[in-house]
GROMACS .gro file of C-alpha atoms in nm:
model
  229
    1ASP     CA    1  -1.460  -0.137   2.033
    2ARG     CA    2  -1.375  -0.118   2.408
    3CYS     CA    3  -1.172  -0.398   2.622
    4VAL     CA    4  -1.090  -0.339   2.989
    5GLY     CA    5  -0.754  -0.510   3.025
    6GLY     CA    6  -0.623  -0.836   3.062
    7VAL     CA    7  -0.313  -1.050   2.879
    8GLY     CA    8  -0.342  -0.844   2.549
    9VAL     CA    9  -0.122  -0.703   2.290
   10ILE     CA   10   0.002  -0.308   2.316
   11LEU     CA   11   0.012  -0.210   1.947
   12PHE     CA   12   0.210   0.119   1.859
   13SER     CA   13   0.405   0.205   1.512
   14ASP     CA   14   0.599   0.471   1.370
   15LEU     CA   15   0.846   0.588   1.613
   16HIS     CA   16   1.104   0.743   1.382
   17LEU     CA   17   1.350   0.761   1.641
   18GLU     CA   18   1.660   0.987   1.552
   19PRO     CA   19   1.845   1.241   1.779
   20LYS     CA   20   1.601   1.516   1.780
   21SER     CA   21   1.304   1.290   1.882
   22ALA     CA   22   1.536   1.099   2.117
   23GLU     CA   23   1.363   1.249   2.404
   24THR     CA   24   1.007   1.213   2.321
   25ALA     CA   25   1.089   0.880   2.125
   26LEU     CA   26   1.218   0.700   2.455
   27ALA     CA   27   0.973   0.797   2.707
   28VAL     CA   28   0.715   0.643   2.452
   29LEU     CA   29   0.935   0.364   2.467
   30ARG     CA   30   0.921   0.361   2.862
   31HIS     CA   31   0.547   0.448   2.821
   32VAL     CA   32   0.457   0.117   2.637
   33GLY     CA   33   0.580  -0.064   2.922
   34GLU     CA   34   0.390   0.122   3.223
   35VAL     CA   35   0.041   0.102   3.005
   36ALA     CA   36   0.163  -0.270   2.987
   37GLU     CA   37   0.190  -0.347   3.330
   38GLN     CA   38  -0.108  -0.138   3.411
   39ARG     CA   39  -0.327  -0.309   3.210
   40LYS     CA   40  -0.138  -0.674   3.269
   41ASP     CA   41  -0.066  -0.728   2.932
   42ASP     CA   42   0.217  -0.946   2.843
   43HIS     CA   43   0.282  -0.839   2.479
   44ALA     CA   44   0.377  -0.535   2.236
   45ALA     CA   45   0.404  -0.503   1.880
   46PHE     CA   46   0.565  -0.250   1.677
   47LEU     CA   47   0.440  -0.212   1.315
   48GLY     CA   48   0.711  -0.019   1.147
   49ASP     CA   49   0.951   0.291   1.119
   50PHE     CA   50   1.113   0.233   1.453
   51TRP     CA   51   1.424   0.494   1.284
   52MET     CA   52   1.373   0.785   1.130
   53VAL     CA   53   1.723   0.749   0.903
   54ARG     CA   54   1.854   0.403   0.872
   55HIS     CA   55   2.189   0.447   0.726
   56THR     CA   56   2.289   0.675   1.009
   57LEU     CA   57   2.230   0.531   1.359
   58PRO     CA   58   2.396   0.702   1.642
   59VAL     CA   59   2.554   0.410   1.890
   60LYS     CA   60   2.470   0.544   2.160
   61LEU     CA   61   2.081   0.619   2.070
   62LEU     CA   62   2.058   0.237   1.936
   63LEU     CA   63   2.171   0.127   2.275
   64GLU     CA   64   1.894   0.319   2.452
   65ALA     CA   65   1.629   0.210   2.274
   66ARG     CA   66   1.741  -0.156   2.332
   67ASP     CA   67   1.784  -0.101   2.698
   68GLU     CA   68   1.430   0.060   2.718
   69MET     CA   69   1.301  -0.238   2.534
   70HIS     CA   70   1.476  -0.474   2.743
   71ARG     CA   71   1.296  -0.284   3.045
   72TRP     CA   72   0.952  -0.401   2.976
   73ARG     CA   73   1.060  -0.755   3.067
   74GLU     CA   74   1.020  -0.603   3.439
   75ARG     CA   75   0.693  -0.468   3.343
   76GLY     CA   76   0.514  -0.776   3.292
   77ILE     CA   77   0.624  -0.807   2.873
   78ARG     CA   78   0.700  -1.133   2.783
   79ARG     CA   79   0.689  -1.103   2.415
   80VAL     CA   80   0.793  -0.807   2.157
   81ASP     CA   81   0.710  -0.850   1.774
   82VAL     CA   82   0.864  -0.568   1.570
   83LEU     CA   83   0.795  -0.515   1.217
   84VAL     CA   84   1.057  -0.374   0.939
   85GLY     CA   85   0.873  -0.038   0.804
   86ASN     CA   86   1.037   0.135   0.494
   87HIS     CA   87   1.240   0.373   0.696
   88ASP     CA   88   1.404   0.059   0.895
   89GLN     CA   89   1.547  -0.110   0.571
   90VAL     CA   90   1.864  -0.095   0.469
   91ASP     CA   91   1.828  -0.249   0.119
   92LEU     CA   92   1.605  -0.429  -0.128
   93SER     CA   93   1.701  -0.750   0.034
   94GLY     CA   94   1.551  -0.703   0.342
   95ARG     CA   95   1.862  -0.629   0.573
   96ASN     CA   96   1.754  -0.371   0.805
   97ALA     CA   97   1.820  -0.160   1.132
   98LEU     CA   98   1.582  -0.359   1.377
   99GLU     CA   99   1.866  -0.664   1.338
  100VAL     CA  100   2.009  -0.535   1.642
  101PHE     CA  101   1.723  -0.650   1.876
  102ASN     CA  102   1.749  -1.001   1.756
  103GLY     CA  103   2.037  -0.983   2.034
  104LEU     CA  104   1.764  -0.967   2.291
  105GLY     CA  105   1.699  -1.315   2.219
  106ASP     CA  106   1.353  -1.484   2.236
  107PHE     CA  107   1.204  -1.198   2.378
  108VAL     CA  108   1.165  -1.002   2.052
  109ARG     CA  109   1.087  -1.160   1.728
  110VAL     CA  110   1.174  -0.896   1.435
  111HIS     CA  111   0.988  -0.986   1.161
  112THR     CA  112   1.238  -0.914   0.852
  113GLU     CA  113   1.041  -1.196   0.613
  114PRO     CA  114   0.632  -1.206   0.620
  115GLY     CA  115   0.516  -1.500   0.815
  116TRP     CA  116   0.286  -1.615   1.078
  117THR     CA  117   0.294  -1.668   1.418
  118ASP     CA  118   0.003  -1.780   1.692
  119ASP     CA  119  -0.105  -1.404   1.692
  120GLY     CA  120  -0.165  -1.349   1.307
  121PHE     CA  121   0.022  -1.295   1.018
  122TRP     CA  122   0.328  -1.059   1.010
  123LEU     CA  123   0.389  -0.842   0.666
  124PRO     CA  124   0.706  -0.624   0.667
  125TYR     CA  125   0.717  -0.344   0.391
  126ARG     CA  126   0.710  -0.475   0.066
  127HIS     CA  127   0.718  -0.237  -0.250
  128THR     CA  128   0.506  -0.350  -0.487
  129HIS     CA  129   0.094  -0.456  -0.517
  130GLU     CA  130   0.166  -0.779  -0.706
  131GLU     CA  131   0.393  -0.842  -0.438
  132ILE     CA  132   0.161  -0.786  -0.152
  133ARG     CA  133  -0.095  -0.996  -0.313
  134ASP     CA  134   0.104  -1.292  -0.359
  135ILE     CA  135   0.201  -1.266  -0.033
  136LEU     CA  136  -0.140  -1.257   0.102
  137THR     CA  137  -0.276  -1.501  -0.108
  138ARG     CA  138   0.006  -1.745  -0.024
  139ALA     CA  139  -0.047  -1.681   0.362
  140MET     CA  140  -0.438  -1.749   0.373
  141ARG     CA  141  -0.369  -2.088   0.198
  142GLU     CA  142  -0.125  -2.145   0.460
  143ARG     CA  143  -0.327  -2.033   0.744
  144GLY     CA  144  -0.441  -2.362   0.927
  145ASP     CA  145  -0.622  -2.274   1.214
  146ARG     CA  146  -0.416  -1.961   1.333
  147PRO     CA  147  -0.641  -1.659   1.326
  148PRO     CA  148  -0.681  -1.444   1.009
  149VAL     CA  149  -0.549  -1.104   1.178
  150LEU     CA  150  -0.294  -0.923   0.973
  151PHE     CA  151  -0.039  -0.693   1.123
  152ALA     CA  152   0.132  -0.503   0.851
  153HIS     CA  153   0.360  -0.210   0.715
  154MET     CA  154   0.220  -0.076   0.420
  155GLY     CA  155  -0.001   0.209   0.225
  156LEU     CA  156  -0.362   0.145   0.205
  157LEU     CA  157  -0.621   0.293  -0.080
  158GLY     CA  158  -0.817   0.579   0.064
  159SER     CA  159  -0.668   0.587   0.374
  160TRP     CA  160  -0.540   0.947   0.542
  161MET     CA  161  -0.131   1.016   0.468
  162ASN     CA  162  -0.196   1.343   0.651
  163SER     CA  163  -0.454   1.525   0.757
  164LEU     CA  164  -0.541   1.668   0.404
  165LYS     CA  165  -0.450   1.389   0.160
  166ARG     CA  166  -0.582   1.022   0.116
  167ASP     CA  167  -0.403   0.725  -0.056
  168ASP     CA  168  -0.474   0.698  -0.385
  169THR     CA  169  -0.218   0.406  -0.518
  170GLY     CA  170  -0.191   0.172  -0.216
  171PHE     CA  171  -0.300  -0.167  -0.208
  172SER     CA  172  -0.688  -0.208  -0.125
  173ALA     CA  173  -0.774  -0.294   0.211
  174SER     CA  174  -1.109  -0.461   0.050
  175GLU     CA  175  -0.929  -0.718  -0.164
  176ILE     CA  176  -0.724  -0.783   0.211
  177VAL     CA  177  -1.081  -0.860   0.370
  178GLN     CA  178  -1.186  -1.058   0.068
  179LEU     CA  179  -0.859  -1.270   0.101
  180GLY     CA  180  -1.015  -1.404   0.474
  181PHE     CA  181  -0.825  -1.134   0.682
  182THR     CA  182  -1.084  -1.050   0.939
  183ARG     CA  183  -0.867  -0.792   1.166
  184VAL     CA  184  -0.589  -0.546   0.998
  185PHE     CA  185  -0.347  -0.341   1.221
  186CYS     CA  186  -0.112  -0.100   1.016
  187GLY     CA  187   0.146   0.092   1.068
  188HIS     CA  188   0.315   0.365   0.793
  189TYR     CA  189   0.061   0.691   0.766
  190HIS     CA  190   0.087   0.840   1.104
  191ARG     CA  191  -0.282   0.926   1.142
  192HIS     CA  192  -0.483   0.667   1.345
  193THR     CA  193  -0.764   0.592   1.064
  194VAL     CA  194  -1.051   0.314   1.058
  195VAL     CA  195  -0.986   0.244   0.693
  196GLN     CA  196  -1.285   0.025   0.674
  197LYS     CA  197  -1.467  -0.214   0.922
  198GLY     CA  198  -1.163  -0.421   1.110
  199VAL     CA  199  -0.922  -0.242   0.908
  200MET     CA  200  -0.735   0.006   1.064
  201TYR     CA  201  -0.395   0.245   1.122
  202VAL     CA  202  -0.268   0.225   1.475
  203GLY     CA  203  -0.092   0.604   1.408
  204SER     CA  204   0.196   0.735   1.581
  205PRO     CA  205   0.230   0.758   1.918
  206TYR     CA  206   0.348   1.130   1.965
  207GLN     CA  207   0.310   1.420   1.692
  208VAL     CA  208   0.619   1.335   1.435
  209SER     CA  209   0.593   1.682   1.240
  210TYR     CA  210   0.382   1.989   1.242
  211ALA     CA  211   0.108   1.845   0.985
  212GLU     CA  212  -0.017   1.639   1.267
  213ALA     CA  213  -0.051   1.892   1.519
  214ASP     CA  214  -0.458   1.830   1.495
  215GLN     CA  215  -0.422   1.444   1.528
  216ASP     CA  216  -0.553   1.183   1.803
  217LYS     CA  217  -0.215   1.022   1.920
  218GLY     CA  218  -0.163   0.683   2.137
  219PHE     CA  219  -0.132   0.308   2.127
  220VAL     CA  220  -0.435   0.048   2.055
  221ALA     CA  221  -0.476  -0.223   2.302
  222TRP     CA  222  -0.592  -0.559   2.123
  223ASP     CA  223  -0.745  -0.859   2.311
  224GLY     CA  224  -0.779  -1.127   2.045
  225GLN     CA  225  -1.110  -0.981   1.987
  226ARG     CA  226  -1.166  -0.593   2.105
  227THR     CA  227  -0.953  -0.279   2.078
  228GLU     CA  228  -0.923  -0.015   2.305
  229ARG     CA  229  -0.759   0.322   2.255
   0.00000   0.00000   0.00000
């Protein structure tokens, strides 16, 4: 799918920010703002795993990331949605290392709990198939007239975990579609992959490990109907 730009959302995922990746990861955050400004998109969404190590976060690096996101306003971004990934969670209750971004006010929404916005349904990382199924089933009952779009951080059956191995235990993408979601954008696995029609992994925006040397990296732009990478 292709779109030519306009008011839409820039989707990216799996930044895995830590001291050794800081230069590249912070450059990615700057580039997100530049791309949004060039395209005149006003919305950015991050689909989980902002941090690499959730329990030990250098304050200087945390503040640098927060400052880069704050500068997005100057580039025309008016909304930022951030999903909590498994690397971001501090404990099973859902407390997470992204809560610091709540301090940016209404500009940033950190999705610690599943829920709807006018853009679709946001599903942070959850641990079991049963929990995911219950959440998504309930979500579709409560959808109303909101778009049947899912933004999630999760493993999907048959998707590429890396360049050699496919997920053989994840949740079924077909089941998500059968529930009524017509578009699914996922973070968690780093290889950009179309799992099936309408279901994709955005992929990481840079090479996080040597195992990703042959992978295409970047963002996905979504205008509500079509995507561009």
